[in-house]
PDB file of C-alpha atoms in Angstrom:
ATOM      1  CA  MET A   1     145.920 -25.965 -16.093  1.00 68.00           C
ATOM      2  CA  GLU A   2     142.954 -24.278 -13.625  1.00 77.00           C
ATOM      3  CA  LEU A   3     140.138 -23.176 -15.479  1.00 75.00           C
ATOM      4  CA  PRO A   4     138.971 -19.284 -14.629  1.00 80.00           C
ATOM      5  CA  ARG A   5     136.166 -19.024 -12.490  1.00 80.00           C
ATOM      6  CA  THR A   6     133.054 -17.667 -13.181  1.00 84.00           C
ATOM      7  CA  GLN A   7     131.802 -14.822 -11.054  1.00 89.00           C
ATOM      8  CA  TYR A   8     128.156 -14.633 -10.636  1.00 93.00           C
ATOM      9  CA  SER A   9     126.266 -11.483  -9.343  1.00 93.00           C
ATOM     10  CA  GLN A  10     123.961 -12.071  -5.954  1.00 94.00           C
ATOM     11  CA  GLU A  11     121.196 -10.875  -8.339  1.00 95.00           C
ATOM     12  CA  PHE A  12     121.620 -13.669 -10.753  1.00 96.00           C
ATOM     13  CA  ARG A  13     122.101 -16.328  -7.852  1.00 96.00           C
ATOM     14  CA  LYS A  14     118.748 -14.959  -6.388  1.00 96.00           C
ATOM     15  CA  GLU A  15     117.428 -15.144  -9.734  1.00 97.00           C
ATOM     16  CA  SER A  16     118.114 -18.606 -10.383  1.00 97.00           C
ATOM     17  CA  VAL A  17     117.029 -19.814  -7.304  1.00 97.00           C
ATOM     18  CA  LYS A  18     113.649 -18.328  -7.696  1.00 97.00           C
ATOM     19  CA  PHE A  19     113.369 -19.783 -11.222  1.00 97.00           C
ATOM     20  CA  PHE A  20     114.183 -23.347 -10.179  1.00 97.00           C
ATOM     21  CA  LYS A  21     111.796 -22.996  -7.198  1.00 96.00           C
ATOM     22  CA  GLU A  22     108.853 -21.396  -9.279  1.00 97.00           C
ATOM     23  CA  SER A  23     109.466 -23.501 -12.470  1.00 96.00           C
ATOM     24  CA  GLY A  24     109.019 -27.037 -11.105  1.00 95.00           C
ATOM     25  CA  LEU A  25     112.039 -28.377 -13.125  1.00 97.00           C
ATOM     26  CA  THR A  26     114.454 -31.074 -11.690  1.00 97.00           C
ATOM     27  CA  LEU A  27     117.853 -29.229 -10.444  1.00 97.00           C
ATOM     28  CA  VAL A  28     119.490 -30.889 -13.336  1.00 97.00           C
ATOM     29  CA  GLU A  29     117.144 -29.370 -16.332  1.00 98.00           C
ATOM     30  CA  ALA A  30     116.856 -26.056 -14.567  1.00 98.00           C
ATOM     31  CA  ALA A  31     120.538 -25.600 -14.487  1.00 97.00           C
ATOM     32  CA  LYS A  32     120.825 -26.780 -17.956  1.00 97.00           C
ATOM     33  CA  ARG A  33     118.286 -23.860 -18.969  1.00 97.00           C
ATOM     34  CA  LEU A  34     120.465 -21.836 -16.643  1.00 97.00           C
ATOM     35  CA  SER A  35     123.490 -22.649 -18.440  1.00 95.00           C
ATOM     36  CA  LEU A  36     125.190 -23.339 -15.037  1.00 96.00           C
ATOM     37  CA  PRO A  37     126.887 -26.424 -13.659  1.00 95.00           C
ATOM     38  CA  GLN A  38     124.326 -28.368 -11.799  1.00 95.00           C
ATOM     39  CA  GLY A  39     126.506 -28.364  -8.519  1.00 96.00           C
ATOM     40  CA  THR A  40     126.647 -24.359  -8.642  1.00 96.00           C
ATOM     41  CA  LEU A  41     122.849 -24.419  -8.627  1.00 97.00           C
ATOM     42  CA  LYS A  42     122.630 -27.057  -5.959  1.00 97.00           C
ATOM     43  CA  ASN A  43     125.271 -24.965  -3.524  1.00 96.00           C
ATOM     44  CA  TRP A  44     122.657 -22.047  -4.070  1.00 97.00           C
ATOM     45  CA  VAL A  45     119.312 -23.799  -3.361  1.00 97.00           C
ATOM     46  CA  TYR A  46     121.021 -25.242  -0.346  1.00 96.00           C
ATOM     47  CA  ALA A  47     122.386 -22.122   0.955  1.00 96.00           C
ATOM     48  CA  ASP A  48     118.889 -20.234   0.280  1.00 95.00           C
ATOM     49  CA  LYS A  49     117.484 -23.121   2.385  1.00 95.00           C
ATOM     50  CA  ARG A  50     119.839 -21.949   5.215  1.00 94.00           C
ATOM     51  CA  GLY A  51     119.352 -18.424   4.637  1.00 92.00           C
ATOM     52  CA  GLU A  52     123.168 -18.073   3.132  1.00 91.00           C
ATOM     53  CA  LEU A  53     123.068 -17.139  -0.136  1.00 87.00           C
ATOM     54  CA  THR A  54     124.028 -13.962   0.175  1.00 80.00           C
ATOM     55  CA  THR A  55     127.333 -15.406   1.773  1.00 70.00           C
ATOM     56  CA  VAL A  56     128.104 -18.100  -0.975  1.00 59.00           C
TER      57      VAL A  56
END
């Protein structure tokens, strides 16, 4: 049985990465506060570092 995939808006992705960078929290703590899987936030942060957040 496959779980449905959640679609996140581009704005939400940008704001989540911004929150992580400015909060001083660890990736795990920030993901919990945003109710995101930590792997999802990690992928967005790495994509942002590469300038590819819009393509994730």
